[in-house]
Coordinates of C-alpha atoms in Angstrom, one line a residue:
X1 CA -16.9 2.1 7.2
X2 CA -18.3 1.0 3.8
X3 CA -15.8 0.1 1.2
X4 CA -16.6 -0.8 -2.4
X5 CA -14.2 -2.7 -4.6
X6 CA -13.5 -3.0 -8.3
X7 CA -10.1 -4.5 -9.5
X8 CA -8.3 -2.8 -6.8
X9 CA -10.1 0.5 -7.1
X10 CA -11.9 1.0 -3.8
X11 CA -14.0 4.0 -2.8
X12 CA -13.5 5.0 0.8
X13 CA -13.4 8.0 3.1
X14 CA -10.4 8.1 5.4
X15 CA -8.0 10.8 6.7
X16 CA -4.3 10.2 6.2
X17 CA -1.7 11.3 8.7
X18 CA 1.2 11.1 6.3
X19 CA 3.2 13.7 4.5
X20 CA 4.3 13.3 0.9
X21 CA 7.9 13.9 -0.1
X22 CA 10.3 13.2 -2.9
X23 CA 13.0 10.5 -2.7
X24 CA 15.6 13.1 -1.8
X25 CA 14.2 15.4 0.9
X26 CA 12.8 13.1 3.6
X27 CA 14.5 12.3 6.9
X28 CA 13.6 8.8 8.1
X29 CA 16.6 8.4 10.4
X30 CA 15.7 7.2 13.9
X31 CA 17.1 8.5 17.0
X32 CA 19.9 6.1 18.1
X33 CA 18.5 6.0 21.7
X34 CA 14.7 6.4 21.0
X35 CA 13.5 4.3 18.0
X36 CA 10.0 5.3 19.0
X37 CA 10.7 8.7 17.5
X38 CA 10.8 7.3 14.0
X39 CA 8.4 9.3 11.9
X40 CA 6.1 8.2 9.2
X41 CA 7.1 9.0 5.6
X42 CA 6.3 8.6 2.0
X43 CA 8.8 8.3 -0.8
X44 CA 7.3 8.6 -4.3
X45 CA 8.6 7.3 -7.6
X46 CA 11.8 5.8 -6.2
X47 CA 13.8 4.3 -9.0
X48 CA 15.0 0.7 -8.9
X49 CA 16.2 0.5 -12.5
X50 CA 17.1 2.5 -15.6
X51 CA 13.7 2.3 -17.2
X52 CA 11.1 5.0 -16.4
X53 CA 8.6 2.3 -15.5
X54 CA 11.0 0.8 -12.8
X55 CA 9.7 2.9 -9.9
X56 CA 7.8 2.4 -6.7
X57 CA 6.1 4.4 -4.0
X58 CA 7.1 3.6 -0.4
X59 CA 4.8 4.2 2.6
X60 CA 6.6 4.0 5.9
X61 CA 4.6 3.8 9.2
X62 CA 5.5 5.7 12.3
X63 CA 7.5 4.0 15.1
X64 CA 8.7 1.2 12.8
X65 CA 11.7 -1.0 13.5
X66 CA 13.9 -3.4 11.5
X67 CA 11.1 -5.9 12.3
X68 CA 8.5 -3.9 10.4
X69 CA 7.1 -6.1 7.6
X70 CA 6.4 -5.0 4.1
X71 CA 3.3 -5.5 1.8
X72 CA 4.1 -5.2 -1.9
X73 CA 1.3 -4.2 -4.3
X74 CA 1.3 -5.3 -7.9
X75 CA -1.2 -3.7 -10.4
X76 CA -3.0 -5.4 -13.2
X77 CA -3.5 -4.5 -16.8
X78 CA -2.9 -7.6 -18.9
X79 CA 0.9 -7.2 -18.5
X80 CA 0.7 -4.4 -21.2
X81 CA -0.9 -1.5 -19.3
X82 CA -1.8 -0.2 -15.8
X83 CA 0.0 1.8 -13.2
X84 CA 0.8 1.7 -9.5
X85 CA -1.8 4.5 -9.1
X86 CA -4.4 1.8 -9.8
X87 CA -3.5 0.3 -6.4
X88 CA -3.7 3.6 -4.4
X89 CA -7.0 2.6 -2.7
X90 CA -5.3 -0.5 -1.4
X91 CA -2.6 1.8 0.0
X92 CA -5.3 3.8 1.9
X93 CA -7.0 0.7 3.2
X94 CA -3.8 -0.8 4.5
X95 CA -2.8 2.5 6.1
X96 CA -6.2 2.6 7.8
X97 CA -6.7 -1.0 8.9
X98 CA -3.1 -2.4 8.9
X99 CA -1.1 0.6 10.0
X100 CA 1.9 -1.4 11.3
X101 CA 3.0 -2.5 7.8
X102 CA 5.2 -0.7 5.3
X103 CA 3.8 -0.6 1.8
X104 CA 5.6 -0.8 -1.5
X105 CA 3.4 0.1 -4.5
X106 CA 5.4 -0.9 -7.6
X107 CA 5.4 -0.2 -11.3
X108 CA 7.1 -2.6 -13.7
X109 CA 8.1 -2.6 -17.4
X110 CA 5.1 -3.2 -19.7
X111 CA 5.0 -5.7 -22.5
X112 CA 4.1 -4.9 -26.1
X113 CA 4.1 -6.5 -29.5
X114 CA 7.9 -6.8 -29.5
X115 CA 8.6 -7.3 -25.8
X116 CA 7.4 -10.3 -23.8
X117 CA 6.3 -9.8 -20.2
X118 CA 8.2 -12.9 -19.1
X119 CA 10.7 -13.1 -17.6
X120 CA 11.1 -9.3 -17.8
X121 CA 8.4 -8.4 -15.2
X122 CA 9.5 -11.2 -12.9
X123 CA 13.1 -9.8 -13.2
X124 CA 11.7 -6.4 -12.2
X125 CA 10.2 -7.9 -9.0
X126 CA 13.6 -9.5 -8.2
X127 CA 15.4 -6.2 -8.7
X128 CA 12.9 -4.4 -6.5
X129 CA 13.3 -7.0 -3.7
X130 CA 17.1 -6.8 -3.9
X131 CA 16.9 -3.0 -3.6
X132 CA 14.6 -3.2 -0.6
X133 CA 17.1 -5.6 1.0
X134 CA 20.0 -3.3 0.3
X135 CA 18.1 -0.3 1.8
X136 CA 16.3 -2.0 4.7
X137 CA 18.4 -0.3 7.4
X138 CA 18.0 3.1 5.6
X139 CA 14.2 2.6 5.4
X140 CA 14.0 0.8 8.8
X141 CA 12.0 -2.2 7.5
X142 CA 12.5 -5.9 7.6
X143 CA 13.2 -8.4 4.8
X144 CA 9.8 -10.1 5.3
X145 CA 7.4 -9.5 2.4
X146 CA 3.8 -10.2 1.4
X147 CA 2.4 -9.7 -2.1
X148 CA -1.1 -8.5 -3.1
X149 CA -1.8 -8.4 -6.8
X150 CA -4.8 -7.9 -9.0
X151 CA -5.4 -9.6 -12.4
X152 CA -2.0 -9.7 -14.2
X153 CA -0.5 -8.4 -11.0
X154 CA -2.0 -11.4 -9.1
X155 CA -0.4 -13.7 -11.6
X156 CA 3.0 -12.1 -11.2
X157 CA 2.7 -12.1 -7.4
X158 CA 1.9 -15.8 -7.3
X159 CA 4.5 -16.8 -9.9
X160 CA 7.3 -14.8 -8.2
X161 CA 6.4 -16.1 -4.8
X162 CA 6.3 -19.7 -6.0
X163 CA 9.2 -19.9 -8.4
X164 CA 11.5 -16.9 -8.0
X165 CA 11.7 -16.4 -4.2
X166 CA 14.9 -18.3 -3.8
X167 CA 15.5 -16.9 -0.3
X168 CA 12.0 -17.7 1.1
X169 CA 11.4 -14.0 1.9
X170 CA 7.7 -14.1 1.1
X171 CA 5.5 -14.8 4.1
X172 CA 2.2 -14.8 2.1
X173 CA 0.7 -13.9 -1.3
X174 CA -2.8 -12.9 -2.3
X175 CA -4.2 -12.9 -5.8
X176 CA -7.5 -11.2 -6.9
X177 CA -8.6 -12.6 -10.3
X178 CA -5.1 -13.4 -11.3
X179 CA -4.4 -16.0 -14.1
X180 CA -2.8 -19.2 -12.7
X181 CA -2.4 -21.6 -15.6
X182 CA -1.5 -20.1 -19.0
X183 CA -1.6 -23.6 -20.5
X184 CA -5.2 -24.2 -19.5
X185 CA -7.3 -25.7 -22.3
X186 CA -9.7 -22.9 -21.8
X187 CA -6.9 -20.5 -23.0
X188 CA -5.3 -22.8 -25.6
X189 CA -8.6 -23.4 -27.4
X190 CA -10.1 -19.9 -27.0
X191 CA -11.6 -17.9 -29.9
X192 CA -11.7 -14.8 -27.7
X193 CA -9.4 -12.2 -29.4
X194 CA -8.6 -10.4 -26.1
X195 CA -7.4 -13.6 -24.4
X196 CA -5.6 -14.7 -27.6
X197 CA -3.8 -11.4 -27.7
X198 CA -2.4 -12.0 -24.1
X199 CA -1.1 -15.4 -25.2
X200 CA 0.5 -13.9 -28.3
X201 CA 2.5 -11.6 -26.1
X202 CA 4.8 -14.5 -25.5
X203 CA 5.9 -14.6 -29.1
X204 CA 5.2 -16.6 -32.3
X205 CA 6.7 -19.9 -31.0
X206 CA 4.5 -20.4 -28.0
X207 CA 4.6 -24.0 -26.8
X208 CA 2.9 -25.6 -23.8
X209 CA 6.1 -26.1 -21.8
X210 CA 6.8 -22.4 -22.1
X211 CA 3.3 -21.5 -20.9
X212 CA 3.7 -23.9 -18.0
X213 CA 7.0 -22.4 -16.9
X214 CA 5.2 -19.1 -16.4
X215 CA 2.1 -20.5 -14.7
X216 CA 1.8 -20.6 -10.9
X217 CA -0.2 -23.8 -11.1
X218 CA 2.7 -25.6 -12.7
X219 CA 5.5 -24.0 -10.7
X220 CA 4.1 -24.2 -7.2
X221 CA 5.7 -26.6 -4.7
X222 CA 4.9 -27.7 -1.1
X223 CA 7.2 -24.9 0.1
X224 CA 4.9 -22.2 -1.2
X225 CA 3.9 -19.4 1.2
X226 CA 0.3 -19.2 2.5
X227 CA -1.9 -18.1 -0.3
X228 CA -5.2 -16.2 -0.5
X229 CA -7.2 -16.5 -3.8
X230 CA -10.3 -14.5 -4.9
X231 CA -12.2 -15.3 -8.1
X232 CA -15.5 -14.5 -9.8
X233 CA -17.7 -17.1 -11.5
X234 CA -18.7 -14.8 -14.3
X235 CA -15.2 -13.5 -15.1
X236 CA -14.9 -13.2 -18.9
X237 CA -11.1 -13.2 -18.8
X238 CA -10.3 -15.8 -16.1
X239 CA -12.0 -19.3 -16.5
X240 CA -13.4 -20.8 -13.3
X241 CA -10.8 -23.5 -13.6
X242 CA -8.0 -21.0 -12.9
X243 CA -8.7 -20.4 -9.3
X244 CA -10.3 -23.8 -8.5
X245 CA -7.5 -25.8 -10.0
X246 CA -4.8 -23.9 -8.1
X247 CA -6.8 -24.2 -4.9
X248 CA -7.0 -28.0 -5.4
X249 CA -3.3 -28.1 -6.2
X250 CA -2.4 -26.2 -3.0
X251 CA -4.6 -28.7 -1.1
X252 CA -2.7 -31.6 -2.6
X253 CA 0.6 -30.1 -1.7
X254 CA -0.5 -29.2 1.8
X255 CA 0.1 -25.5 1.3
X256 CA -1.9 -23.2 3.7
X257 CA -4.4 -21.3 1.6
X258 CA -7.9 -19.8 1.4
X259 CA -10.0 -19.8 -1.7
X260 CA -13.0 -17.5 -2.1
X261 CA -15.3 -17.9 -5.0
X262 CA -18.1 -15.5 -5.8
X263 CA -20.4 -17.3 -8.3
X264 CA -22.1 -14.2 -9.6
X265 CA -19.1 -11.9 -9.8
X266 CA -17.0 -11.0 -12.8
X267 CA -13.5 -9.6 -13.2
X268 CA -14.0 -7.4 -10.1
X269 CA -16.8 -6.7 -7.7
X270 CA -18.2 -4.2 -5.2
X271 CA -20.8 -4.1 -2.4
X272 CA -20.9 -6.8 0.2
X273 CA -18.6 -9.0 -1.7
X274 CA -16.1 -6.2 -1.8
X275 CA -16.3 -5.8 1.9
X276 CA -16.0 -9.5 2.4
X277 CA -12.9 -9.6 0.2
X278 CA -11.2 -6.9 2.2
X279 CA -12.1 -8.4 5.6
X280 CA -10.7 -11.8 4.5
X281 CA -7.5 -10.2 3.2
X282 CA -7.0 -8.2 6.3
X283 CA -7.5 -11.3 8.5
X284 CA -5.1 -13.3 6.3
X285 CA -2.4 -10.7 6.5
X286 CA -2.8 -10.5 10.3
X287 CA -2.5 -14.2 10.7
X288 CA 0.4 -15.0 8.2
X289 CA 2.4 -11.8 7.9

């Protein structure tokens, strides 16, 4: 089955065996004597906070148990835009090729000229994780999580897994073209107005220590979970140093990781490299989650 890939938007043709429902009218309660009878279910726009952007979609596989692991999808959009719908093609791929996993596709509060993304968006991930833990018996899922994020969502996935996962709940994290070092000289000395606008989101008093505190490269430790990284050599938003330097740092720390670099690709790709990316992601999830 051919799959093409562009920043998490994949074109594919598969049939889904799941039924959609709202948060209030789905029965996901297992039979006390026959857990095999647990049906698949979808909960859409489940609230995890008071803001309208604090919602997630939950996709629950059939015959799951309290050992069923969870994959959390985090969309991109420069921390200021984007929506969980951007990750729906990943949902379909996971359902088709990794059907044993539950999927959480999350939205988070978006930054603007007066509201910084950090730590707001990281706090949203923490709140989401806490709700999933509170509801794990209701949903019939485990407390074992993996992250898959694209672009800004890749950055958030890495940063939360490295610096905010105080309970070591994350088994693995994958970033596709996610920034890793906001204090990179390539960013600090940029004349690109688009990149400068992202840095300006942090406020007027941006200093290097602040940038480092919100950078996976500077916050990663030797206890970080297995990490999969995918980057393009012609990316206009992510300097080559971002993926390469984090990969080198993970090697220094002895952290299990895979780094895939496509020299001719930009901020997203399709064709054979798209297929290669998904095949490597699928194998990484199967091995480490």
